[in-house]
mmCIF file of C-alpha atoms in Angstrom:
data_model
loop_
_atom_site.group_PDB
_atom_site.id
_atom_site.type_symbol
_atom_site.label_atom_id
_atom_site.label_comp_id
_atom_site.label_asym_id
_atom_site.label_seq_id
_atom_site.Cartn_x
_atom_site.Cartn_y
_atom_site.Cartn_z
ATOM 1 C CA UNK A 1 44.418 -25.664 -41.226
ATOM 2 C CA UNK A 2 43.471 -29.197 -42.569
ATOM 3 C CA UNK A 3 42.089 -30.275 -39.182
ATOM 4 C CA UNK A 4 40.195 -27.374 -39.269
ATOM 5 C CA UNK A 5 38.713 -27.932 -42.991
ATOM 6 C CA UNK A 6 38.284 -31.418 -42.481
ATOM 7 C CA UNK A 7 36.084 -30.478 -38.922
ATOM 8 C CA UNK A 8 34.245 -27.932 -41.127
ATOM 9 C CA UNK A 9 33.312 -30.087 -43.329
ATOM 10 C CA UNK A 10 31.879 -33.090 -41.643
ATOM 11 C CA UNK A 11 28.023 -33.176 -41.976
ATOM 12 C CA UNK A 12 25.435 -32.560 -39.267
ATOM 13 C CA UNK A 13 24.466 -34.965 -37.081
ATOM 14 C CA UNK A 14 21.789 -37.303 -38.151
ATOM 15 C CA UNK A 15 17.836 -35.712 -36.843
ATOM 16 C CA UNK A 16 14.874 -37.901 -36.075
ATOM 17 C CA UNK A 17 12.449 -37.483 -38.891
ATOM 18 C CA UNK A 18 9.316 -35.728 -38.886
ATOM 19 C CA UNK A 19 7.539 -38.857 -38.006
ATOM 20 C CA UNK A 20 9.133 -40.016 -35.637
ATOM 21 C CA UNK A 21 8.546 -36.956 -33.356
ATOM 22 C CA UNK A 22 4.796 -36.753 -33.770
ATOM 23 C CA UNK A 23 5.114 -40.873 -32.973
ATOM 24 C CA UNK A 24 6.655 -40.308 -29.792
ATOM 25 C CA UNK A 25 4.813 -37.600 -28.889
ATOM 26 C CA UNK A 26 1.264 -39.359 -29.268
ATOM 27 C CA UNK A 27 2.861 -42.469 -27.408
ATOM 28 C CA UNK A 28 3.497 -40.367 -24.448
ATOM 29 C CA UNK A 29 0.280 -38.584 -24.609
ATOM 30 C CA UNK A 30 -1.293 -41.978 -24.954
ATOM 31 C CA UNK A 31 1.101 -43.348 -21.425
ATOM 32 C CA UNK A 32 -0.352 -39.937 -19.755
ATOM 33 C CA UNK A 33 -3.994 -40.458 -20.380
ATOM 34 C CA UNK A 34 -3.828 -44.147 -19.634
ATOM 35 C CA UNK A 35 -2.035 -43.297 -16.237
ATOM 36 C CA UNK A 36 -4.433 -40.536 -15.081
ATOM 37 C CA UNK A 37 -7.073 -43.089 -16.023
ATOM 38 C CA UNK A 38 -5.995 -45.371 -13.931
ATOM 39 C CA UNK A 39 -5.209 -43.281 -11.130
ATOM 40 C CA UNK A 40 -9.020 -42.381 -11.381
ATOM 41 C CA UNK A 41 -10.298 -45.531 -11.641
ATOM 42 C CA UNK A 42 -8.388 -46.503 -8.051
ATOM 43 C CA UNK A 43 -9.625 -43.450 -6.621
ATOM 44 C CA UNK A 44 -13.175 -44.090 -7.779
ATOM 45 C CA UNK A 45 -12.879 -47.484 -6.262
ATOM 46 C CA UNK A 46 -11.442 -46.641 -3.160
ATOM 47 C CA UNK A 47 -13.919 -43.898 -2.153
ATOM 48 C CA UNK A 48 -16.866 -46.203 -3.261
ATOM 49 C CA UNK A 49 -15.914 -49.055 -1.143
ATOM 50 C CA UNK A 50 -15.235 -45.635 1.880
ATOM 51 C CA UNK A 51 -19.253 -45.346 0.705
ATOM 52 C CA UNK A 52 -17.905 -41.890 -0.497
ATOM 53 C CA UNK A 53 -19.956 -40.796 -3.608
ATOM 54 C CA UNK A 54 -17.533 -39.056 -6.000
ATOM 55 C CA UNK A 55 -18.480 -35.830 -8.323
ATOM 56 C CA UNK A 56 -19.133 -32.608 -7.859
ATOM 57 C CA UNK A 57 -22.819 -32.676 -6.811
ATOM 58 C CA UNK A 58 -21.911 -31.874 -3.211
ATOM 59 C CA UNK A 59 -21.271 -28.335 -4.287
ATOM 60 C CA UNK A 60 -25.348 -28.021 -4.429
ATOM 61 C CA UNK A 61 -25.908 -28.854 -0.803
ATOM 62 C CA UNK A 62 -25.792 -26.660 1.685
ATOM 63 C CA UNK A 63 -22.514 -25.480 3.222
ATOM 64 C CA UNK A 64 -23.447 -24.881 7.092
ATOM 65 C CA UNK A 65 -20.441 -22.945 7.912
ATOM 66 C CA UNK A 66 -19.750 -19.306 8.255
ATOM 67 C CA UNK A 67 -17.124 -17.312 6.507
ATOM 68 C CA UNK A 68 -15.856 -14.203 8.534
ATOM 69 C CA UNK A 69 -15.096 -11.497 5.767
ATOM 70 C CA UNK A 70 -15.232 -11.045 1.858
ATOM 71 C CA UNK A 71 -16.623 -9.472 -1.390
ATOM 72 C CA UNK A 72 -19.251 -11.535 -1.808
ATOM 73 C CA UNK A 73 -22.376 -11.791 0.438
ATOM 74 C CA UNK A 74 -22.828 -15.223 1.660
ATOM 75 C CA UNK A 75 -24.738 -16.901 4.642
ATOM 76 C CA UNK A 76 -24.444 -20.570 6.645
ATOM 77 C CA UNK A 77 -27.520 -21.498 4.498
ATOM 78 C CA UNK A 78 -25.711 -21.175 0.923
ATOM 79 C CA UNK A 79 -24.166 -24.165 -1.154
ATOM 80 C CA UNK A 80 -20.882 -25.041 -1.100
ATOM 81 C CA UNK A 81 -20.225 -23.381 -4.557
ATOM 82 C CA UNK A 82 -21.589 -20.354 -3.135
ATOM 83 C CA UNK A 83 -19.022 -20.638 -0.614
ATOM 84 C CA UNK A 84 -16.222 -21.235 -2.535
ATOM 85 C CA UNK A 85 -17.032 -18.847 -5.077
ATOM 86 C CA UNK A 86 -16.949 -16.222 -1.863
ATOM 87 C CA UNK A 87 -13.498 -17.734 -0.969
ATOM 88 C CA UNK A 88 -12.493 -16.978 -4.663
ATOM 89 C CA UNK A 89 -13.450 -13.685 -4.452
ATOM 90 C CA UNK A 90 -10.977 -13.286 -1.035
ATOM 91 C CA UNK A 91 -8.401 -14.738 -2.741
ATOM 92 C CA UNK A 92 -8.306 -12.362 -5.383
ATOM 93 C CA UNK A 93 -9.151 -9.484 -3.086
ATOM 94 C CA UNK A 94 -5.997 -10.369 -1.300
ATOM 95 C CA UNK A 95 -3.720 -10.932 -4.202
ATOM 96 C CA UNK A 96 -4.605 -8.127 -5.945
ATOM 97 C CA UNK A 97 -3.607 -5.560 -3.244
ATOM 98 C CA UNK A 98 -0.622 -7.037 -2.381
ATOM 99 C CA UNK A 99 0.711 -7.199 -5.814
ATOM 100 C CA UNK A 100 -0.443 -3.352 -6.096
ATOM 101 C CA UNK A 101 2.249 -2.930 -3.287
ATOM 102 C CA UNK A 102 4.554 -4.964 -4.175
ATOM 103 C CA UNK A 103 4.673 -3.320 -7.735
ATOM 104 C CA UNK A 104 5.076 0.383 -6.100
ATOM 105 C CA UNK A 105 7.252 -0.045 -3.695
ATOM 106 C CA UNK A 106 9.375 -2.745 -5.812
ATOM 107 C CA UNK A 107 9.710 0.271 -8.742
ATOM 108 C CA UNK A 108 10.753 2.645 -6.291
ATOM 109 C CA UNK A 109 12.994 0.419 -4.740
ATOM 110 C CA UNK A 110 14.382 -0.844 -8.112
ATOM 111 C CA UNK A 111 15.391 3.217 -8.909
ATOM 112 C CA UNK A 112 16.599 3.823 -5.806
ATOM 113 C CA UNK A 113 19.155 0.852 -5.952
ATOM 114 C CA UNK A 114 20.369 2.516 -8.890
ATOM 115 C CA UNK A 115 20.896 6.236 -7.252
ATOM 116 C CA UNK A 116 23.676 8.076 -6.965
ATOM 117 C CA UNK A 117 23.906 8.395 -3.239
ATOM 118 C CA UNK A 118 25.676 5.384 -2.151
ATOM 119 C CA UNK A 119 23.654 5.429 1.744
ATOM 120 C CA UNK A 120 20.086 4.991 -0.473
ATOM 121 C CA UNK A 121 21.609 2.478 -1.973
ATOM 122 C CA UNK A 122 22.979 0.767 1.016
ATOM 123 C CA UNK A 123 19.683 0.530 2.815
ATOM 124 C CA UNK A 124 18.170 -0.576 0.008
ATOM 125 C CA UNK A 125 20.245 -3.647 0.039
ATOM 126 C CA UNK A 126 19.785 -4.094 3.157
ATOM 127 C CA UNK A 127 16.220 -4.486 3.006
ATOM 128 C CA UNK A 128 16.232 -6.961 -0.092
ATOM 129 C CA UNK A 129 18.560 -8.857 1.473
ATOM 130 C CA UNK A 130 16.584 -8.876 4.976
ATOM 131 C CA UNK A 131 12.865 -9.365 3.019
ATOM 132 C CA UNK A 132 14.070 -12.312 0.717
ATOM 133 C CA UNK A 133 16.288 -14.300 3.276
ATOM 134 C CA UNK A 134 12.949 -14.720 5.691
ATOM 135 C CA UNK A 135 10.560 -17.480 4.718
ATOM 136 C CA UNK A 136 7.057 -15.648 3.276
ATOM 137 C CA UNK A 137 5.665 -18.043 6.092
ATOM 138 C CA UNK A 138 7.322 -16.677 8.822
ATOM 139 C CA UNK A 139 6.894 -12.878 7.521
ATOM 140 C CA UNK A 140 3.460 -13.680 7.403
ATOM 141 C CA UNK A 141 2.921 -15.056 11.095
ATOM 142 C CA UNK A 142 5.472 -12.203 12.759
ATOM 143 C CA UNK A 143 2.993 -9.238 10.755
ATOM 144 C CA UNK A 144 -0.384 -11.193 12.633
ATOM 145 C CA UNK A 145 0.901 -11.512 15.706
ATOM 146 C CA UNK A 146 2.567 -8.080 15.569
ATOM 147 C CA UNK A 147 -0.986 -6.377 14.299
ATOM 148 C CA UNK A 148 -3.047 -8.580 17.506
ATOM 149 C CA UNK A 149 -0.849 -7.771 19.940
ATOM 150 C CA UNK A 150 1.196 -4.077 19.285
ATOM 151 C CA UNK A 151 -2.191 -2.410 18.662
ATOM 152 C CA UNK A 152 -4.280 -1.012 21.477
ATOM 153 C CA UNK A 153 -7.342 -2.661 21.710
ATOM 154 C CA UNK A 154 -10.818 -2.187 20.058
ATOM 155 C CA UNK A 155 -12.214 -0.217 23.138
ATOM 156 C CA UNK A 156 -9.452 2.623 22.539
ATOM 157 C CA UNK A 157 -8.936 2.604 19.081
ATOM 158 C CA UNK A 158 -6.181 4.572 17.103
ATOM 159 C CA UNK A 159 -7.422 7.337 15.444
ATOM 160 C CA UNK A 160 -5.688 8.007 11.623
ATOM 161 C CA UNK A 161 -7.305 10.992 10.709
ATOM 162 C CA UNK A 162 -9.828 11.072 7.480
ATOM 163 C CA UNK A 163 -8.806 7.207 7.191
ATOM 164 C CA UNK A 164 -10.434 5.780 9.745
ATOM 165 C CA UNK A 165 -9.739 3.635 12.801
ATOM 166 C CA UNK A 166 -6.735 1.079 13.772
ATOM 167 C CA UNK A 167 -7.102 -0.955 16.617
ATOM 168 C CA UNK A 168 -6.078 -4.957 17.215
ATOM 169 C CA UNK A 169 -9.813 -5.900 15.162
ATOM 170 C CA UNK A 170 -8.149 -4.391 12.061
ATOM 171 C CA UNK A 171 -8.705 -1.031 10.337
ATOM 172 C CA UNK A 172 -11.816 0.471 10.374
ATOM 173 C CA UNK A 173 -12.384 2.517 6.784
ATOM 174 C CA UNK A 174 -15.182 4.449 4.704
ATOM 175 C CA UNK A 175 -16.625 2.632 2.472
ATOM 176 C CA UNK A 176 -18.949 0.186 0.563
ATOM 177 C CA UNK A 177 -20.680 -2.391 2.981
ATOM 178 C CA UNK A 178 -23.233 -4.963 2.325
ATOM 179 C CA UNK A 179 -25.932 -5.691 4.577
ATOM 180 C CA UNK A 180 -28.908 -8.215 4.307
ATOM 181 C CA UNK A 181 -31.314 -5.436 4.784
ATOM 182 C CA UNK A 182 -30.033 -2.099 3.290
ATOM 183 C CA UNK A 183 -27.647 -4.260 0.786
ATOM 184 C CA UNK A 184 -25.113 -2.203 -0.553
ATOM 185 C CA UNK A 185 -24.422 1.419 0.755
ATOM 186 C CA UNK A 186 -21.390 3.916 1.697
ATOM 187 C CA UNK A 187 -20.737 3.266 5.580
ATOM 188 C CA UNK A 188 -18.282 5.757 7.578
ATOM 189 C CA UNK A 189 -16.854 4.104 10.955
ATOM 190 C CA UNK A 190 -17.513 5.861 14.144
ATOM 191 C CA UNK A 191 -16.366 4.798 17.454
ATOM 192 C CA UNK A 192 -19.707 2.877 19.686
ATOM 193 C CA UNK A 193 -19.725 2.036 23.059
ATOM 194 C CA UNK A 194 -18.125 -1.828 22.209
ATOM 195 C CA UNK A 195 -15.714 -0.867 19.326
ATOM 196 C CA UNK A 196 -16.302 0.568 16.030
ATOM 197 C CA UNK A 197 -19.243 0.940 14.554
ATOM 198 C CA UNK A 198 -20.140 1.106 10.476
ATOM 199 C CA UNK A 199 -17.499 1.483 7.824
ATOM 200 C CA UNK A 200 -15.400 -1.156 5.664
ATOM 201 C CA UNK A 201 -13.607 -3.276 7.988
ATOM 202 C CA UNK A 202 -10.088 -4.625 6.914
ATOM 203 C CA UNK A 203 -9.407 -7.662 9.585
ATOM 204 C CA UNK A 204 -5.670 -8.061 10.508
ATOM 205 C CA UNK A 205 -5.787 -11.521 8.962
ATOM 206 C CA UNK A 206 -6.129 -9.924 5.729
ATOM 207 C CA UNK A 207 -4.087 -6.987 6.994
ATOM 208 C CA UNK A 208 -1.246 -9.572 7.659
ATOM 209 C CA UNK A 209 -1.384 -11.316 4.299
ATOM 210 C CA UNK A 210 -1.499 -8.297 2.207
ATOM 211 C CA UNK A 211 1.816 -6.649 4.358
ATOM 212 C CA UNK A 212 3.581 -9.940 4.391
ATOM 213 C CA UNK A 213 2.939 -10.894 0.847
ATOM 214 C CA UNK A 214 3.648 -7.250 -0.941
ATOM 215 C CA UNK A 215 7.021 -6.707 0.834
ATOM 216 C CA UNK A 216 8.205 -9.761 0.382
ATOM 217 C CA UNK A 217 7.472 -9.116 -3.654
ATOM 218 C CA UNK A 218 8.921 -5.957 -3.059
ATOM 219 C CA UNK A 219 12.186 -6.892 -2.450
ATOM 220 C CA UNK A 220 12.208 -9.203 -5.657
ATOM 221 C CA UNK A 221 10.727 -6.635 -7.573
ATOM 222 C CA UNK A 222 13.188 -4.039 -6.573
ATOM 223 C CA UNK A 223 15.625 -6.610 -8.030
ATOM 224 C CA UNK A 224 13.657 -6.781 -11.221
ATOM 225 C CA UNK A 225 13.941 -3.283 -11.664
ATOM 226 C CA UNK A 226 17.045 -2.358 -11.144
ATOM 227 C CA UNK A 227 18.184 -4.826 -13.094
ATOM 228 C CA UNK A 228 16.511 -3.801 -16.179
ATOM 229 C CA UNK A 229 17.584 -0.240 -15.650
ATOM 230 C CA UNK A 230 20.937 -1.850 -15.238
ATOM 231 C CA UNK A 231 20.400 -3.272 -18.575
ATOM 232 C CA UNK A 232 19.658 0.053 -20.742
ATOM 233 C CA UNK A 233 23.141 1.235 -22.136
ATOM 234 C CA UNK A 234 24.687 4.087 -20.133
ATOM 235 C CA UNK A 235 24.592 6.168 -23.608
ATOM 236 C CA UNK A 236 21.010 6.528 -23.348
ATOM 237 C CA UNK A 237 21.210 8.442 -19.980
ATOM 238 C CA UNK A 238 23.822 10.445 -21.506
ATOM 239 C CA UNK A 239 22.251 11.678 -24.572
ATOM 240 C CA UNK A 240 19.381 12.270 -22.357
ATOM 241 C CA UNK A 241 21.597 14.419 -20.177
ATOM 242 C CA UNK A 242 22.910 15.985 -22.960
ATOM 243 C CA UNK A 243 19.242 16.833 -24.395
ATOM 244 C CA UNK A 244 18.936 18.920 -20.581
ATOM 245 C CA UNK A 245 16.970 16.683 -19.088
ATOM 246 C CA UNK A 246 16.807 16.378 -15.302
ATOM 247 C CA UNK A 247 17.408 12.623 -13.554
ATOM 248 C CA UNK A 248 13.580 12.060 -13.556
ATOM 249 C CA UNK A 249 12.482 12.972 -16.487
ATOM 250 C CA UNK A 250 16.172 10.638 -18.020
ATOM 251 C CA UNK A 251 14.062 7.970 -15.997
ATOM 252 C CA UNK A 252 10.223 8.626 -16.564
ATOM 253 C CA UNK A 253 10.927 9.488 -20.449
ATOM 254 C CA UNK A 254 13.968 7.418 -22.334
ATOM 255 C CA UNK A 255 15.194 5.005 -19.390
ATOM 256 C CA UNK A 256 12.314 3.184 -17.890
ATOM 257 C CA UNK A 257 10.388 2.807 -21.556
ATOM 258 C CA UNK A 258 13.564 0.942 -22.952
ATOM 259 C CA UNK A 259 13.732 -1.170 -19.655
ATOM 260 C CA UNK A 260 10.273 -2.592 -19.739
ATOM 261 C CA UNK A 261 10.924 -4.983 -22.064
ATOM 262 C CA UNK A 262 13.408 -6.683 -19.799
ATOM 263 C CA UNK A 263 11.445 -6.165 -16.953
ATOM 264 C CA UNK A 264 7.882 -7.525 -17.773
ATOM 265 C CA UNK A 265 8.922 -11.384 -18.247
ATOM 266 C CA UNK A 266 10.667 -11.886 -14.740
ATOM 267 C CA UNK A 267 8.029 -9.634 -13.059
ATOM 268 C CA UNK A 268 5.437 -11.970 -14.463
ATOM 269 C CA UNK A 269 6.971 -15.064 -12.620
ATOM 270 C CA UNK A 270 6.810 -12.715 -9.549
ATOM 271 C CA UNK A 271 2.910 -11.818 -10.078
ATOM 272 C CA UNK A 272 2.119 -15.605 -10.506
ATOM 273 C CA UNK A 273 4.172 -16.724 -7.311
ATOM 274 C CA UNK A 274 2.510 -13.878 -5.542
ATOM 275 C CA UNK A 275 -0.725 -15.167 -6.371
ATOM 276 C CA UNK A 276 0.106 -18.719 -5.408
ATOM 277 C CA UNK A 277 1.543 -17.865 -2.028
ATOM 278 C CA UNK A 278 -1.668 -16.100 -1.202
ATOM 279 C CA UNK A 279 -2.334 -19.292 -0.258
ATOM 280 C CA UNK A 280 -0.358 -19.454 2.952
ATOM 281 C CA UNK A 281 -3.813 -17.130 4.074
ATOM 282 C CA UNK A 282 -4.838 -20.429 5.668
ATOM 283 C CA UNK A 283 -2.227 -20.114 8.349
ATOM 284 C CA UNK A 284 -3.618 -16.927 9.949
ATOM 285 C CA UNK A 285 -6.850 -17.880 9.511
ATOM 286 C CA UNK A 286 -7.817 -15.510 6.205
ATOM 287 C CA UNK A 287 -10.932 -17.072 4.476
ATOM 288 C CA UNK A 288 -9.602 -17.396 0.927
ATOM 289 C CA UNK A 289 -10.122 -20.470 -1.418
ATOM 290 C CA UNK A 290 -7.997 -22.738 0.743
ATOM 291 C CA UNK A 291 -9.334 -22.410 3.920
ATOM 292 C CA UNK A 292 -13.154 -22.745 2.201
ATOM 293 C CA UNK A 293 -12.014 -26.333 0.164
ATOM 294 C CA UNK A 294 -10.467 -27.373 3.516
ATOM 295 C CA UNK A 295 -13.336 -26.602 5.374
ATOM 296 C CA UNK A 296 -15.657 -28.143 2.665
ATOM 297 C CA UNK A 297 -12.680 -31.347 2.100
ATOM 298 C CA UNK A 298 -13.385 -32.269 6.169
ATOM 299 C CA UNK A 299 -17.385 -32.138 5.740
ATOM 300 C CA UNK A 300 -17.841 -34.031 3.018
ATOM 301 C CA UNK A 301 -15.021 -36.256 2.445
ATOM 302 C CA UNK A 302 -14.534 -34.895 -1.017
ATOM 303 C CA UNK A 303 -10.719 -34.744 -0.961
ATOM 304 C CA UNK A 304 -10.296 -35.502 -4.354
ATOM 305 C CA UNK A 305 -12.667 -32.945 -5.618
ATOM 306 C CA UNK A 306 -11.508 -30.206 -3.174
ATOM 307 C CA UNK A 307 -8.364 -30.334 -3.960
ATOM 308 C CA UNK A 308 -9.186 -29.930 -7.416
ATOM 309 C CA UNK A 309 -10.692 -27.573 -7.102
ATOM 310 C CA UNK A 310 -8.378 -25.234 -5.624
ATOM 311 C CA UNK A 311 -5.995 -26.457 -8.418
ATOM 312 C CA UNK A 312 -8.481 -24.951 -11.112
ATOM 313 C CA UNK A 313 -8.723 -22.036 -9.368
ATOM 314 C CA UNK A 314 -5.219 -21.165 -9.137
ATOM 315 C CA UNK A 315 -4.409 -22.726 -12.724
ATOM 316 C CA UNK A 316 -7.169 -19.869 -14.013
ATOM 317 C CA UNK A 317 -6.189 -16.591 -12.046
ATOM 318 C CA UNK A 318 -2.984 -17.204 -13.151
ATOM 319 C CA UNK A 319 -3.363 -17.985 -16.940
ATOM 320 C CA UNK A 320 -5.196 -15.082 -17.115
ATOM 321 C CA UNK A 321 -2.751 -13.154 -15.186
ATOM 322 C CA UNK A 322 -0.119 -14.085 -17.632
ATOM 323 C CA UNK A 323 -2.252 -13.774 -20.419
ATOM 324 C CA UNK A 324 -2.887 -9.916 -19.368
ATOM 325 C CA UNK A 325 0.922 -9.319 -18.566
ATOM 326 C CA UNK A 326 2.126 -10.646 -22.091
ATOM 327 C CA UNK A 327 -0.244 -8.757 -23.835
ATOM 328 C CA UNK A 328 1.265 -5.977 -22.290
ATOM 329 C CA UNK A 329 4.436 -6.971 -23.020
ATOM 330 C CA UNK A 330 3.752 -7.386 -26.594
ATOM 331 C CA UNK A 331 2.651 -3.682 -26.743
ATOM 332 C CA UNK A 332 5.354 -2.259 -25.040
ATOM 333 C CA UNK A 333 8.303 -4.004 -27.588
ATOM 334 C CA UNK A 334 9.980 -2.170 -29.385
ATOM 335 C CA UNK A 335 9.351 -2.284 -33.480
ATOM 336 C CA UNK A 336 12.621 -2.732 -34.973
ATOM 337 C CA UNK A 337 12.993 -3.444 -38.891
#
């Protein structure tokens, strides 16, 4: 008991003062701007005596090369920043998608884990386990080479019904197109004499990404889930059985509300690596905001630039893709007193 009182009593260890924090934290702000100073002075040098001129002001020229598919009209004759504003624009109209599927079939996934039937449960182990022990890189080569080679060719295409068109050029849908002449209209695909004709074409490189990318999330997301249903105390599906609810609504209307809060902050990690690895796009050959700085990097030298460039990019998709997620996790907390 003295040992114990005498322990008790000691006092706390000695803390740095107040000072002395905010000193070393200016000092090694101080060592990081000096260092990234000097890192740009070497590269300024070294590209100048290269006769490379540094900046951005290459982004006003004119880009010269052609980018096969987006959102955004653009032409050979545009500026580089036209260019990679397009390739911005295929980034996110990649990402977006896939993190659409990944989010569905992740939450169905998650409750099936969770199900009573124990053969559900097993294949849906089996498929987590399968999705998350393949590299994303490989997943995402197997799914192009799959889509150009299992599909019959453009000349025969397969017929989906209302949907459109699949053949080994991609899927062939309704909708918007933009053309140089008419601009934007509502296009329907029909089949022509060399292919398809018309309609909203989805190539398999993006076809590819968008597979590969959402069921790889998937699988992590199906972890997410079910762990956060996991996490809501067994009582609450009891007094939710004993209220006569069915399993669905125990899920929809008292289950899945109290497990949002632990499943928002891990599924935001897995919406900002999704976003990141849409950047394996440039191994298929997907125009996104990779492939564009590349192309631009090996034209003009400006490796520096390019590169930083795709940094920004990346840095602001997913700030504000946090941003957007934590607001929504902020409203969906519970208010406790």
């Amino acid at each position: 008991m003295n040992a114990i009182d005498t322990g008790a009593r000691q006092p706390p260890a000695p803390t740095r003062p107040r000072w002395g924090r905010l000193a070393l934290q200016l000092a090694i702000g101080w060592l990081l701007i000096l260092l990234l100073g000097w890192l740009a002075h070497n590269a300024s040098r070294n590209m100048a005596a290269r006769g490379i001129a540094g900046g951005f002001g290459f982004l006003e020229q004119t880009a010269g090369f052609s980018i096969s598919e987006g959102l955004l009209p653009y032409e050979p004759g545009d500026s580089y920043l036209r260019a990679v504003a397009a390739g911005v624009a295929n980034t996110v109209r990649a990402a977006v998608p896939a993190l659409a599927l990944a989010t569905v079939l992740g939450l169905l996934l998650g409750v099936a884990a969770v199900a009573r039937h124990p053969l559900l449960r097993g294949a849906v182990r089996l498929y987590v386990d399968v999705a998350r022990n393949i590299p994303l890189l490989v997943q995402v080569l197997l799914w192009y080479f799959a889509l150009t080679s299992l599909l019959p060719d453009v000349d025969h295409p397969l017929a989906i019904g209302p949907l459109g068109f699949l053949s080994k050029a991609g899927l062939a849908l309704p909708g918007p197109v933009y053309d140089s002449a008419a601009g934007w209209h509502w296009s329907s695909p029909q089949p022509g004499m060399f292919g398809i004709d018309g309609g909203l074409a989805l190539t398999p490189e993006f076809l590819a990404l968008v597979g590969a990318l959402g069921l790889y999330a998937a699988a992590y997301c199906a972890e997410i889930v079910r762990a956060g249903l996991q996490a809501v105390p067994r009582g609450q599906w009891n007094a939710a059985s004993a209220l006569g609810m069915r399993r669905g609504q125990q899920l929809r209307l008292v289950v899945l509300p109290q497990a949002l809060r632990v499943i928002i902050p891990p599924y935001t990690n897995l919406a900002l690596s999704t976003i990141k690895n849409s950047s394996l796009a440039v191994a298929i050959g997907y125009p996104d905001v990779v492939m564009v700085a590349n192309t631009a990097m090996s034209q003009t030298g400006q490796a520096i630039e390019c590169v930083t460039i795709i940094a920004v990019v990346y840095l602001a998709i997913n700030l504000l893709t946090s941003l957007a997620l934590n607001a929504f996790n902020q409203r969906s907390a519970f208010i406790t007193r």
